[in-house]
PDB file of C-alpha atoms in Angstrom:
ATOM      1  CA  MET D   1      69.564 -14.151 -11.061  1.00  0.00           C
ATOM      2  CA  SER D   2      66.148 -13.751 -13.089  1.00  0.00           C
ATOM      3  CA  SER D   3      63.721 -11.101 -11.748  1.00  0.00           C
ATOM      4  CA  ARG D   4      61.334 -14.585 -11.423  1.00  0.00           C
ATOM      5  CA  GLN D   5      64.102 -16.754  -9.418  1.00  0.00           C
ATOM      6  CA  MET D   6      64.772 -13.621  -6.725  1.00  0.00           C
ATOM      7  CA  ASN D   7      60.860 -13.689  -6.734  1.00  0.00           C
ATOM      8  CA  ALA D   8      60.847 -17.118  -5.682  1.00  0.00           C
ATOM      9  CA  SER D   9      63.743 -16.787  -3.540  1.00  0.00           C
ATOM     10  CA  ASN D  10      61.579 -13.301  -1.708  1.00  0.00           C
ATOM     11  CA  ARG D  11      58.631 -15.361  -1.336  1.00  0.00           C
ATOM     12  CA  GLU D  12      59.133 -16.208   2.467  1.00  0.00           C
ATOM     13  CA  THR D  13      60.043 -12.914   3.148  1.00  0.00           C
ATOM     14  CA  THR D  14      57.744 -10.375   1.475  1.00  0.00           C
ATOM     15  CA  THR D  15      54.110  -9.751   1.609  1.00  0.00           C
ATOM     16  CA  THR D  16      51.602 -10.456  -0.794  1.00  0.00           C
ATOM     17  CA  VAL D  17      51.757  -7.215  -3.404  1.00  0.00           C
ATOM     18  CA  THR D  18      48.740  -4.914  -3.073  1.00  0.00           C
ATOM     19  CA  HIS D  19      49.701  -2.255  -5.775  1.00  0.00           C
ATOM     20  CA  PHE D  20      52.127  -1.614  -8.349  1.00  0.00           C
ATOM     21  CA  ILE D  21      54.607   0.494  -9.441  1.00  0.00           C
ATOM     22  CA  LEU D  22      54.254   1.895 -13.500  1.00  0.00           C
ATOM     23  CA  LEU D  23      57.288   3.853 -14.071  1.00  0.00           C
ATOM     24  CA  GLY D  24      56.592   5.083 -17.390  1.00  0.00           C
ATOM     25  CA  PHE D  25      58.601   7.282 -18.563  1.00  0.00           C
ATOM     26  CA  PRO D  26      61.541   8.104 -16.355  1.00  0.00           C
ATOM     27  CA  SER D  27      63.348  11.322 -17.286  1.00  0.00           C
ATOM     28  CA  SER D  28      64.213  14.974 -15.840  1.00  0.00           C
ATOM     29  CA  PRO D  29      60.957  16.991 -14.295  1.00  0.00           C
ATOM     30  CA  GLU D  30      61.087  19.470 -17.572  1.00  0.00           C
ATOM     31  CA  MET D  31      61.198  16.082 -19.835  1.00  0.00           C
ATOM     32  CA  GLN D  32      58.088  14.827 -17.671  1.00  0.00           C
ATOM     33  CA  LEU D  33      56.125  18.143 -18.617  1.00  0.00           C
ATOM     34  CA  LEU D  34      57.456  18.188 -22.295  1.00  0.00           C
ATOM     35  CA  TYR D  35      55.644  14.357 -22.352  1.00  0.00           C
ATOM     36  CA  PHE D  36      52.540  15.962 -20.126  1.00  0.00           C
ATOM     37  CA  GLY D  37      51.772  18.373 -22.901  1.00  0.00           C
ATOM     38  CA  LEU D  38      52.685  15.555 -26.041  1.00  0.00           C
ATOM     39  CA  PHE D  39      50.259  13.290 -24.736  1.00  0.00           C
ATOM     40  CA  SER D  40      47.718  15.401 -23.731  1.00  0.00           C
ATOM     41  CA  THR D  41      47.885  16.871 -26.890  1.00  0.00           C
ATOM     42  CA  THR D  42      47.684  13.968 -28.455  1.00  0.00           C
ATOM     43  CA  TYR D  43      44.565  12.462 -26.334  1.00  0.00           C
ATOM     44  CA  THR D  44      42.842  15.731 -27.195  1.00  0.00           C
ATOM     45  CA  LEU D  45      43.424  15.476 -30.908  1.00  0.00           C
ATOM     46  CA  THR D  46      42.242  11.821 -30.566  1.00  0.00           C
ATOM     47  CA  LEU D  47      39.029  12.529 -29.152  1.00  0.00           C
ATOM     48  CA  THR D  48      38.036  15.330 -30.958  1.00  0.00           C
ATOM     49  CA  GLY D  49      38.979  13.243 -34.225  1.00  0.00           C
ATOM     50  CA  ASN D  50      37.240  10.274 -33.515  1.00  0.00           C
ATOM     51  CA  GLY D  51      34.274  11.885 -31.682  1.00  0.00           C
ATOM     52  CA  LEU D  52      33.942  14.081 -35.397  1.00  0.00           C
ATOM     53  CA  ILE D  53      33.458  10.680 -37.016  1.00  0.00           C
ATOM     54  CA  VAL D  54      30.999   8.828 -34.683  1.00  0.00           C
ATOM     55  CA  PHE D  55      28.898  12.418 -34.301  1.00  0.00           C
ATOM     56  CA  SER D  56      28.859  12.575 -38.560  1.00  0.00           C
ATOM     57  CA  VAL D  57      27.707   9.132 -38.622  1.00  0.00           C
ATOM     58  CA  LEU D  58      25.036   9.393 -35.730  1.00  0.00           C
ATOM     59  CA  LEU D  59      23.745  13.071 -37.604  1.00  0.00           C
ATOM     60  CA  ASP D  60      24.021  12.354 -41.476  1.00  0.00           C
ATOM     61  CA  ARG D  61      21.505  10.396 -42.823  1.00  0.00           C
ATOM     62  CA  HIS D  62      23.749  10.001 -45.609  1.00  0.00           C
ATOM     63  CA  LEU D  63      26.245   7.594 -43.437  1.00  0.00           C
ATOM     64  CA  HIS D  64      23.649   5.518 -42.169  1.00  0.00           C
ATOM     65  CA  THR D  65      24.875   2.335 -44.228  1.00  0.00           C
ATOM     66  CA  PRO D  66      26.645  -0.386 -42.569  1.00  0.00           C
ATOM     67  CA  MET D  67      29.666   0.369 -44.051  1.00  0.00           C
ATOM     68  CA  TYR D  68      29.771   3.823 -41.523  1.00  0.00           C
ATOM     69  CA  ILE D  69      27.545   2.323 -39.010  1.00  0.00           C
ATOM     70  CA  LEU D  70      31.233   0.320 -38.485  1.00  0.00           C
ATOM     71  CA  LEU D  71      33.040   2.898 -38.819  1.00  0.00           C
ATOM     72  CA  GLY D  72      31.067   4.869 -36.199  1.00  0.00           C
ATOM     73  CA  ASN D  73      31.594   2.197 -33.883  1.00  0.00           C
ATOM     74  CA  PHE D  74      35.251   1.559 -34.286  1.00  0.00           C
ATOM     75  CA  SER D  75      36.088   4.904 -33.329  1.00  0.00           C
ATOM     76  CA  LEU D  76      33.963   4.822 -30.564  1.00  0.00           C
ATOM     77  CA  LEU D  77      35.876   1.727 -29.520  1.00  0.00           C
ATOM     78  CA  GLU D  78      39.302   4.278 -30.403  1.00  0.00           C
ATOM     79  CA  MET D  79      38.007   6.983 -27.740  1.00  0.00           C
ATOM     80  CA  CYS D  80      37.599   3.830 -24.998  1.00  0.00           C
ATOM     81  CA  TYR D  81      40.916   2.089 -26.270  1.00  0.00           C
ATOM     82  CA  VAL D  82      42.680   5.494 -25.378  1.00  0.00           C
ATOM     83  CA  THR D  83      40.550   6.520 -22.476  1.00  0.00           C
ATOM     84  CA  THR D  84      41.749   3.117 -20.579  1.00  0.00           C
ATOM     85  CA  THR D  85      45.518   3.814 -20.582  1.00  0.00           C
ATOM     86  CA  VAL D  86      46.341   8.227 -21.495  1.00  0.00           C
ATOM     87  CA  PRO D  87      44.491   9.357 -18.573  1.00  0.00           C
ATOM     88  CA  ASN D  88      46.286   7.069 -16.173  1.00  0.00           C
ATOM     89  CA  MET D  89      49.675   7.994 -17.989  1.00  0.00           C
ATOM     90  CA  LEU D  90      49.244  11.431 -18.000  1.00  0.00           C
ATOM     91  CA  ALA D  91      48.274  11.427 -14.144  1.00  0.00           C
ATOM     92  CA  ASN D  92      51.347   9.585 -13.302  1.00  0.00           C
ATOM     93  CA  LEU D  93      53.764  12.222 -15.233  1.00  0.00           C
ATOM     94  CA  LEU D  94      52.874  14.938 -12.847  1.00  0.00           C
ATOM     95  CA  SER D  95      52.862  12.830  -9.696  1.00  0.00           C
ATOM     96  CA  THR D  96      55.423  11.410  -7.360  1.00  0.00           C
ATOM     97  CA  ASN D  97      53.639   8.128  -6.640  1.00  0.00           C
ATOM     98  CA  LYS D  98      53.217   6.188  -9.860  1.00  0.00           C
ATOM     99  CA  SER D  99      51.668   3.348  -7.395  1.00  0.00           C
ATOM    100  CA  ILE D 100      47.975   1.864  -9.089  1.00  0.00           C
ATOM    101  CA  SER D 101      46.256  -0.776  -7.198  1.00  0.00           C
ATOM    102  CA  PHE D 102      46.180  -4.391  -7.934  1.00  0.00           C
ATOM    103  CA  LEU D 103      42.665  -4.024  -8.625  1.00  0.00           C
ATOM    104  CA  SER D 104      42.760  -1.106 -10.874  1.00  0.00           C
ATOM    105  CA  CYS D 105      45.914  -2.435 -12.585  1.00  0.00           C
ATOM    106  CA  PHE D 106      44.059  -5.540 -13.877  1.00  0.00           C
ATOM    107  CA  ALA D 107      40.944  -3.424 -14.569  1.00  0.00           C
ATOM    108  CA  GLN D 108      43.133  -1.325 -16.870  1.00  0.00           C
ATOM    109  CA  PHE D 109      44.646  -4.742 -18.289  1.00  0.00           C
ATOM    110  CA  TYR D 110      40.860  -5.901 -19.426  1.00  0.00           C
ATOM    111  CA  PHE D 111      39.592  -3.384 -20.530  1.00  0.00           C
ATOM    112  CA  PHE D 112      42.894  -2.229 -22.422  1.00  0.00           C
ATOM    113  CA  PHE D 113      42.858  -5.769 -24.439  1.00  0.00           C
ATOM    114  CA  SER D 114      39.298  -6.287 -24.444  1.00  0.00           C
ATOM    115  CA  PHE D 115      38.545  -3.137 -26.390  1.00  0.00           C
ATOM    116  CA  GLY D 116      41.797  -3.981 -28.555  1.00  0.00           C
ATOM    117  CA  TYR D 117      40.197  -7.674 -29.424  1.00  0.00           C
ATOM    118  CA  ASP D 118      36.795  -5.525 -29.996  1.00  0.00           C
ATOM    119  CA  GLU D 119      38.427  -3.481 -32.571  1.00  0.00           C
ATOM    120  CA  GLY D 120      40.335  -6.844 -34.019  1.00  0.00           C
ATOM    121  CA  PHE D 121      36.287  -7.900 -34.684  1.00  0.00           C
ATOM    122  CA  PHE D 122      35.019  -4.293 -36.360  1.00  0.00           C
ATOM    123  CA  LEU D 123      38.167  -5.058 -38.577  1.00  0.00           C
ATOM    124  CA  CYS D 124      36.843  -7.919 -39.616  1.00  0.00           C
ATOM    125  CA  ALA D 125      33.380  -7.101 -39.893  1.00  0.00           C
ATOM    126  CA  MET D 126      34.331  -3.991 -42.403  1.00  0.00           C
ATOM    127  CA  ALA D 127      36.326  -6.166 -44.380  1.00  0.00           C
ATOM    128  CA  PHE D 128      33.403  -8.568 -44.408  1.00  0.00           C
ATOM    129  CA  ASP D 129      31.383  -5.620 -45.232  1.00  0.00           C
ATOM    130  CA  ARG D 130      33.569  -4.429 -48.556  1.00  0.00           C
ATOM    131  CA  TYR D 131      33.643  -7.935 -49.753  1.00  0.00           C
ATOM    132  CA  LEU D 132      29.884  -8.266 -49.626  1.00  0.00           C
ATOM    133  CA  ALA D 133      29.561  -4.516 -51.379  1.00  0.00           C
ATOM    134  CA  ILE D 134      32.246  -5.176 -54.040  1.00  0.00           C
ATOM    135  CA  CYS D 135      31.932  -8.850 -54.777  1.00  0.00           C
ATOM    136  CA  ARG D 136      28.765  -9.736 -54.465  1.00  0.00           C
ATOM    137  CA  PRO D 137      27.141  -6.234 -55.365  1.00  0.00           C
ATOM    138  CA  LEU D 138      23.393  -7.323 -56.224  1.00  0.00           C
ATOM    139  CA  HIS D 139      23.356  -9.480 -52.833  1.00  0.00           C
ATOM    140  CA  TYR D 140      24.496  -6.986 -51.101  1.00  0.00           C
ATOM    141  CA  PRO D 141      21.060  -5.481 -49.860  1.00  0.00           C
ATOM    142  CA  CYS D 142      19.603  -8.962 -49.084  1.00  0.00           C
ATOM    143  CA  ILE D 143      23.115 -10.234 -46.994  1.00  0.00           C
ATOM    144  CA  MET D 144      23.700  -7.110 -45.251  1.00  0.00           C
ATOM    145  CA  THR D 145      20.348  -6.610 -43.502  1.00  0.00           C
ATOM    146  CA  LYS D 146      19.647  -4.395 -40.769  1.00  0.00           C
ATOM    147  CA  GLN D 147      19.608  -7.042 -38.492  1.00  0.00           C
ATOM    148  CA  LEU D 148      22.944  -8.546 -39.135  1.00  0.00           C
ATOM    149  CA  TYR D 149      24.972  -5.134 -39.073  1.00  0.00           C
ATOM    150  CA  ILE D 150      23.046  -4.501 -35.857  1.00  0.00           C
ATOM    151  CA  SER D 151      23.821  -8.195 -34.442  1.00  0.00           C
ATOM    152  CA  LEU D 152      27.687  -7.412 -35.715  1.00  0.00           C
ATOM    153  CA  VAL D 153      27.700  -4.360 -33.347  1.00  0.00           C
ATOM    154  CA  ILE D 154      26.544  -6.304 -30.511  1.00  0.00           C
ATOM    155  CA  LEU D 155      28.498  -9.189 -31.187  1.00  0.00           C
ATOM    156  CA  GLY D 156      31.446  -6.769 -32.033  1.00  0.00           C
ATOM    157  CA  TRP D 157      31.230  -5.015 -28.257  1.00  0.00           C
ATOM    158  CA  LEU D 158      31.120  -8.374 -26.413  1.00  0.00           C
ATOM    159  CA  PHE D 159      33.802 -10.368 -28.708  1.00  0.00           C
ATOM    160  CA  GLY D 160      36.407  -8.971 -26.603  1.00  0.00           C
ATOM    161  CA  PHE D 161      34.830  -8.395 -23.278  1.00  0.00           C
ATOM    162  CA  THR D 162      33.668 -12.190 -22.950  1.00  0.00           C
ATOM    163  CA  LEU D 163      36.907 -13.271 -25.048  1.00  0.00           C
ATOM    164  CA  TYR D 164      39.847 -12.129 -22.915  1.00  0.00           C
ATOM    165  CA  LEU D 165      37.833 -12.604 -19.429  1.00  0.00           C
ATOM    166  CA  ALA D 166      39.796 -16.059 -19.027  1.00  0.00           C
ATOM    167  CA  PRO D 167      43.535 -14.947 -19.362  1.00  0.00           C
ATOM    168  CA  VAL D 168      42.949 -11.810 -16.989  1.00  0.00           C
ATOM    169  CA  VAL D 169      41.702 -13.981 -14.455  1.00  0.00           C
ATOM    170  CA  LEU D 170      44.310 -16.499 -14.577  1.00  0.00           C
ATOM    171  CA  ILE D 171      46.920 -14.089 -14.707  1.00  0.00           C
ATOM    172  CA  SER D 172      45.707 -12.131 -11.839  1.00  0.00           C
ATOM    173  CA  ARG D 173      45.511 -15.164  -9.307  1.00  0.00           C
ATOM    174  CA  LEU D 174      49.447 -16.081  -9.960  1.00  0.00           C
ATOM    175  CA  PRO D 175      51.612 -15.621  -7.063  1.00  0.00           C
ATOM    176  CA  PHE D 176      52.911 -11.855  -6.567  1.00  0.00           C
ATOM    177  CA  CYS D 177      55.175 -11.407  -3.849  1.00  0.00           C
ATOM    178  CA  GLY D 178      57.952  -8.729  -4.557  1.00  0.00           C
ATOM    179  CA  PRO D 179      59.122  -6.900  -6.376  1.00  0.00           C
ATOM    180  CA  ASN D 180      56.004  -4.904  -7.481  1.00  0.00           C
ATOM    181  CA  MET D 181      57.940  -2.522 -10.039  1.00  0.00           C
ATOM    182  CA  ILE D 182      56.758  -2.444 -13.595  1.00  0.00           C
ATOM    183  CA  ASN D 183      59.068  -0.738 -16.355  1.00  0.00           C
ATOM    184  CA  HIS D 184      56.387   0.492 -18.224  1.00  0.00           C
ATOM    185  CA  PHE D 185      53.070   3.011 -18.753  1.00  0.00           C
ATOM    186  CA  VAL D 186      50.390   0.072 -18.631  1.00  0.00           C
ATOM    187  CA  CYS D 187      49.439  -2.747 -16.757  1.00  0.00           C
ATOM    188  CA  ASP D 188      50.683  -4.928 -19.791  1.00  0.00           C
ATOM    189  CA  PRO D 189      50.571  -8.999 -19.287  1.00  0.00           C
ATOM    190  CA  VAL D 190      54.181  -9.705 -20.128  1.00  0.00           C
ATOM    191  CA  PRO D 191      56.213  -7.477 -17.106  1.00  0.00           C
ATOM    192  CA  LEU D 192      53.151  -8.745 -14.878  1.00  0.00           C
ATOM    193  CA  MET D 193      53.747 -12.250 -15.921  1.00  0.00           C
ATOM    194  CA  MET D 194      57.571 -11.776 -14.924  1.00  0.00           C
ATOM    195  CA  LEU D 195      56.734  -9.873 -12.113  1.00  0.00           C
ATOM    196  CA  SER D 196      54.994 -13.505 -10.609  1.00  0.00           C
ATOM    197  CA  CYS D 197      56.829 -15.405  -7.660  1.00  0.00           C
ATOM    198  CA  SER D 198      55.909 -19.000  -9.862  1.00  0.00           C
ATOM    199  CA  GLU D 199      56.276 -19.680 -13.499  1.00  0.00           C
ATOM    200  CA  ASP D 200      52.850 -21.197 -14.395  1.00  0.00           C
ATOM    201  CA  ILE D 201      53.465 -22.754 -17.794  1.00  0.00           C
ATOM    202  CA  ILE D 202      49.940 -23.758 -18.311  1.00  0.00           C
ATOM    203  CA  THR D 203      48.651 -19.830 -18.050  1.00  0.00           C
ATOM    204  CA  GLN D 204      51.842 -18.613 -20.854  1.00  0.00           C
ATOM    205  CA  LEU D 205      50.233 -21.375 -22.907  1.00  0.00           C
ATOM    206  CA  LEU D 206      46.737 -20.082 -22.382  1.00  0.00           C
ATOM    207  CA  TYR D 207      47.491 -16.681 -23.239  1.00  0.00           C
ATOM    208  CA  LEU D 208      49.984 -17.436 -25.827  1.00  0.00           C
ATOM    209  CA  THR D 209      46.853 -19.543 -27.622  1.00  0.00           C
ATOM    210  CA  PHE D 210      44.568 -16.962 -27.241  1.00  0.00           C
ATOM    211  CA  ASN D 211      47.133 -14.346 -28.505  1.00  0.00           C
ATOM    212  CA  ALA D 212      47.133 -16.678 -31.915  1.00  0.00           C
ATOM    213  CA  PHE D 213      43.663 -17.030 -32.209  1.00  0.00           C
ATOM    214  CA  PHE D 214      43.088 -13.156 -31.900  1.00  0.00           C
ATOM    215  CA  ILE D 215      45.779 -11.507 -33.771  1.00  0.00           C
ATOM    216  CA  ILE D 216      46.673 -14.638 -36.633  1.00  0.00           C
ATOM    217  CA  GLY D 217      42.981 -16.104 -36.978  1.00  0.00           C
ATOM    218  CA  THR D 218      41.449 -12.266 -37.424  1.00  0.00           C
ATOM    219  CA  LEU D 219      44.229 -10.787 -39.944  1.00  0.00           C
ATOM    220  CA  ILE D 220      43.990 -14.051 -41.971  1.00  0.00           C
ATOM    221  CA  PHE D 221      40.560 -13.564 -42.323  1.00  0.00           C
ATOM    222  CA  ILE D 222      40.939 -10.245 -43.349  1.00  0.00           C
ATOM    223  CA  LEU D 223      43.616 -10.837 -45.603  1.00  0.00           C
ATOM    224  CA  CYS D 224      41.478 -13.803 -47.427  1.00  0.00           C
ATOM    225  CA  THR D 225      38.909 -11.099 -47.941  1.00  0.00           C
ATOM    226  CA  TYR D 226      41.253  -8.464 -49.093  1.00  0.00           C
ATOM    227  CA  PHE D 227      42.419 -11.246 -51.828  1.00  0.00           C
ATOM    228  CA  LEU D 228      39.032 -11.630 -53.034  1.00  0.00           C
ATOM    229  CA  VAL D 229      38.105  -7.866 -53.127  1.00  0.00           C
ATOM    230  CA  ILE D 230      41.391  -7.143 -54.982  1.00  0.00           C
ATOM    231  CA  ARG D 231      40.921  -9.679 -57.405  1.00  0.00           C
ATOM    232  CA  ALA D 232      36.710  -8.442 -58.148  1.00  0.00           C
ATOM    233  CA  ILE D 233      38.344  -5.041 -58.471  1.00  0.00           C
ATOM    234  CA  LEU D 234      41.265  -6.234 -61.267  1.00  0.00           C
ATOM    235  CA  GLN D 235      38.438  -7.705 -63.138  1.00  0.00           C
ATOM    236  CA  MET D 236      36.237  -4.456 -63.120  1.00  0.00           C
ATOM    237  CA  PRO D 237      35.667  -3.154 -66.913  1.00  0.00           C
ATOM    238  CA  SER D 238      35.787   0.250 -66.186  1.00  0.00           C
ATOM    239  CA  THR D 239      38.676   2.409 -64.818  1.00  0.00           C
ATOM    240  CA  ALA D 240      36.499   4.561 -63.024  1.00  0.00           C
ATOM    241  CA  SER D 241      35.188   1.908 -60.732  1.00  0.00           C
ATOM    242  CA  LYS D 242      38.635   0.258 -59.969  1.00  0.00           C
ATOM    243  CA  HIS D 243      39.434   3.979 -58.736  1.00  0.00           C
ATOM    244  CA  LYS D 244      36.498   4.112 -56.625  1.00  0.00           C
ATOM    245  CA  ALA D 245      36.750   0.715 -55.102  1.00  0.00           C
ATOM    246  CA  PHE D 246      40.520   0.777 -54.246  1.00  0.00           C
ATOM    247  CA  SER D 247      39.969   4.484 -52.723  1.00  0.00           C
ATOM    248  CA  THR D 248      36.967   2.764 -50.418  1.00  0.00           C
ATOM    249  CA  CYS D 249      39.477  -0.212 -49.896  1.00  0.00           C
ATOM    250  CA  ALA D 250      42.422   1.817 -48.888  1.00  0.00           C
ATOM    251  CA  SER D 251      41.634   3.755 -45.816  1.00  0.00           C
ATOM    252  CA  HIS D 252      40.545   0.555 -44.246  1.00  0.00           C
ATOM    253  CA  LEU D 253      43.348  -1.771 -45.239  1.00  0.00           C
ATOM    254  CA  ALA D 254      46.056   1.152 -43.795  1.00  0.00           C
ATOM    255  CA  VAL D 255      44.272   1.202 -40.470  1.00  0.00           C
ATOM    256  CA  VAL D 256      44.135  -2.906 -40.284  1.00  0.00           C
ATOM    257  CA  THR D 257      48.595  -2.298 -41.239  1.00  0.00           C
ATOM    258  CA  LEU D 258      48.584   0.434 -38.315  1.00  0.00           C
ATOM    259  CA  PHE D 259      46.609  -2.145 -35.868  1.00  0.00           C
ATOM    260  CA  TYR D 260      48.210  -5.190 -36.525  1.00  0.00           C
ATOM    261  CA  GLY D 261      51.793  -4.538 -36.983  1.00  0.00           C
ATOM    262  CA  PRO D 262      52.889  -3.262 -33.662  1.00  0.00           C
ATOM    263  CA  ILE D 263      51.169  -6.025 -31.730  1.00  0.00           C
ATOM    264  CA  ILE D 264      52.332  -8.773 -33.982  1.00  0.00           C
ATOM    265  CA  MET D 265      55.833  -7.359 -32.950  1.00  0.00           C
ATOM    266  CA  MET D 266      54.837  -7.463 -28.943  1.00  0.00           C
ATOM    267  CA  TYR D 267      52.379 -10.537 -28.604  1.00  0.00           C
ATOM    268  CA  VAL D 268      52.562 -13.535 -30.510  1.00  0.00           C
ATOM    269  CA  SER D 269      54.852 -15.014 -27.800  1.00  0.00           C
ATOM    270  CA  PRO D 270      54.441 -14.481 -23.953  1.00  0.00           C
ATOM    271  CA  ARG D 271      58.208 -14.035 -23.669  1.00  0.00           C
ATOM    272  CA  SER D 272      58.527 -11.358 -26.374  1.00  0.00           C
ATOM    273  CA  GLY D 273      62.199 -10.680 -26.841  1.00  0.00           C
ATOM    274  CA  HIS D 274      62.206  -6.847 -26.950  1.00  0.00           C
ATOM    275  CA  PRO D 275      64.255  -4.651 -24.656  1.00  0.00           C
ATOM    276  CA  GLU D 276      61.448  -2.500 -22.232  1.00  0.00           C
ATOM    277  CA  LYS D 277      62.417   0.520 -24.214  1.00  0.00           C
ATOM    278  CA  MET D 278      61.713  -0.808 -27.028  1.00  0.00           C
ATOM    279  CA  GLN D 279      58.203  -2.590 -25.700  1.00  0.00           C
ATOM    280  CA  LYS D 280      57.194   0.860 -24.404  1.00  0.00           C
ATOM    281  CA  ILE D 281      57.917   2.450 -27.385  1.00  0.00           C
ATOM    282  CA  ILE D 282      55.395   0.197 -29.761  1.00  0.00           C
ATOM    283  CA  THR D 283      52.618   0.122 -27.140  1.00  0.00           C
ATOM    284  CA  LEU D 284      52.653   3.406 -27.160  1.00  0.00           C
ATOM    285  CA  PHE D 285      52.435   4.007 -31.072  1.00  0.00           C
ATOM    286  CA  TYR D 286      49.939   1.354 -31.238  1.00  0.00           C
ATOM    287  CA  SER D 287      47.793   2.411 -27.903  1.00  0.00           C
ATOM    288  CA  VAL D 288      48.623   6.285 -28.777  1.00  0.00           C
ATOM    289  CA  ILE D 289      49.758   7.037 -32.033  1.00  0.00           C
ATOM    290  CA  THR D 290      47.297   4.870 -33.880  1.00  0.00           C
ATOM    291  CA  PRO D 291      43.884   5.572 -32.720  1.00  0.00           C
ATOM    292  CA  LEU D 292      45.134   9.849 -33.471  1.00  0.00           C
ATOM    293  CA  CYS D 293      45.664   8.432 -37.556  1.00  0.00           C
ATOM    294  CA  ASN D 294      42.790   6.275 -38.064  1.00  0.00           C
ATOM    295  CA  PRO D 295      40.441   9.249 -37.916  1.00  0.00           C
ATOM    296  CA  LEU D 296      42.772  11.042 -40.293  1.00  0.00           C
ATOM    297  CA  ILE D 297      43.039   8.582 -42.344  1.00  0.00           C
ATOM    298  CA  TYR D 298      39.057   8.045 -42.454  1.00  0.00           C
ATOM    299  CA  SER D 299      37.995  11.820 -43.367  1.00  0.00           C
ATOM    300  CA  LEU D 300      40.783  12.884 -45.728  1.00  0.00           C
ATOM    301  CA  ARG D 301      40.328   9.851 -47.922  1.00  0.00           C
ATOM    302  CA  ASN D 302      36.137   9.347 -48.138  1.00  0.00           C
ATOM    303  CA  LYS D 303      34.272  11.799 -49.763  1.00  0.00           C
ATOM    304  CA  GLU D 304      30.913  11.018 -47.850  1.00  0.00           C
ATOM    305  CA  MET D 305      32.620  11.587 -44.600  1.00  0.00           C
ATOM    306  CA  LYS D 306      34.507  14.412 -45.423  1.00  0.00           C
ATOM    307  CA  ALA D 307      30.995  16.301 -46.563  1.00  0.00           C
ATOM    308  CA  ALA D 308      29.350  15.109 -42.962  1.00  0.00           C
ATOM    309  CA  LEU D 309      32.615  16.781 -41.623  1.00  0.00           C
ATOM    310  CA  ARG D 310      31.443  20.183 -43.502  1.00  0.00           C
ATOM    311  CA  LYS D 311      27.916  19.461 -42.757  1.00  0.00           C
ATOM    312  CA  ILE D 312      28.946  19.487 -38.628  1.00  0.00           C
ATOM    313  CA  PHE D 313      31.197  22.652 -39.105  1.00  0.00           C
ATOM    314  CA  ARG D 314      28.649  24.821 -41.051  1.00  0.00           C
ATOM    315  CA  THR D 315      26.208  23.792 -38.644  1.00  0.00           C
ATOM    316  CA  GLU D 316      28.340  24.919 -35.600  1.00  0.00           C
ATOM    317  CA  GLN D 317      29.674  28.346 -37.467  1.00  0.00           C
ATOM    318  CA  SER D 318      25.637  29.311 -37.814  1.00  0.00           C
ATOM    319  CA  VAL D 319      25.042  28.722 -34.374  1.00  0.00           C
ATOM    320  CA  HIS D 320      27.548  30.634 -33.279  1.00  0.00           C
ATOM    321  CA  LYS D 321      26.576  33.458 -35.442  1.00  0.00           C
ATOM    322  CA  MET D 322      22.967  33.745 -34.006  1.00  0.00           C
TER     323      MET D 322
END
């Protein structure tokens, strides 16, 4: 008998779910401590790396351009993104009580995916900025005005919070009558829908539609943009110009690959056939590992960013000497 059938048969004998149990990574206490050390270190490095990019953009006037302002906001989003899940995961690793209230679970669900949607929007905006800079260099100052990139930043932060409200509300209104154990370390929509006592086709279709709109729509936009960008780069007469343009775009394309690869595997269908262990590994990759890699990718491949980071470290050293 499937879990949903068991839920339906228990509807009359089970009270409404008021909390969920996030099983996380079941293992020995020693392994739990090892996981805690590993994930807490990763979390600290992620906040530090992305925080340095944010402060570099704020403090260095040379980085007060649309490209770096969008990057700074993207890094700030990464910090918010990991904070929605990792602290709770770390607390669960040290606790025998792995429960999370119904409201907290859906709040985590909402903020985690809203920030994820916002990141997708910013990746599109960054691709659009590169398209204008490389394909329309003479018109770039007239098109990418201060008013436009500020509008893109505001829309970027509002995009996910507005768009993802409907799926969260609909899934939260599904009947949950037990069991309440989620074999995951986050409140993910797929296991949540599987715990529901009834199978709501409309909610599943809406969820699939939102995923398709976000994942496929934004990815097609980015790929089309970079097709035009690469075509323009190949037509450049100077080898040095080609190298500089490719270097500028390579970091963004690497981040796009890290971002879209795992979520395509996980969320193209509400009934993804991945085993539960594989789901956790994929989620761990895009929710913990990818935000750690992004500042490394941008800081190591970008001369202006490396110069700004050197200034910050020199300033800190000067303050300590004083």
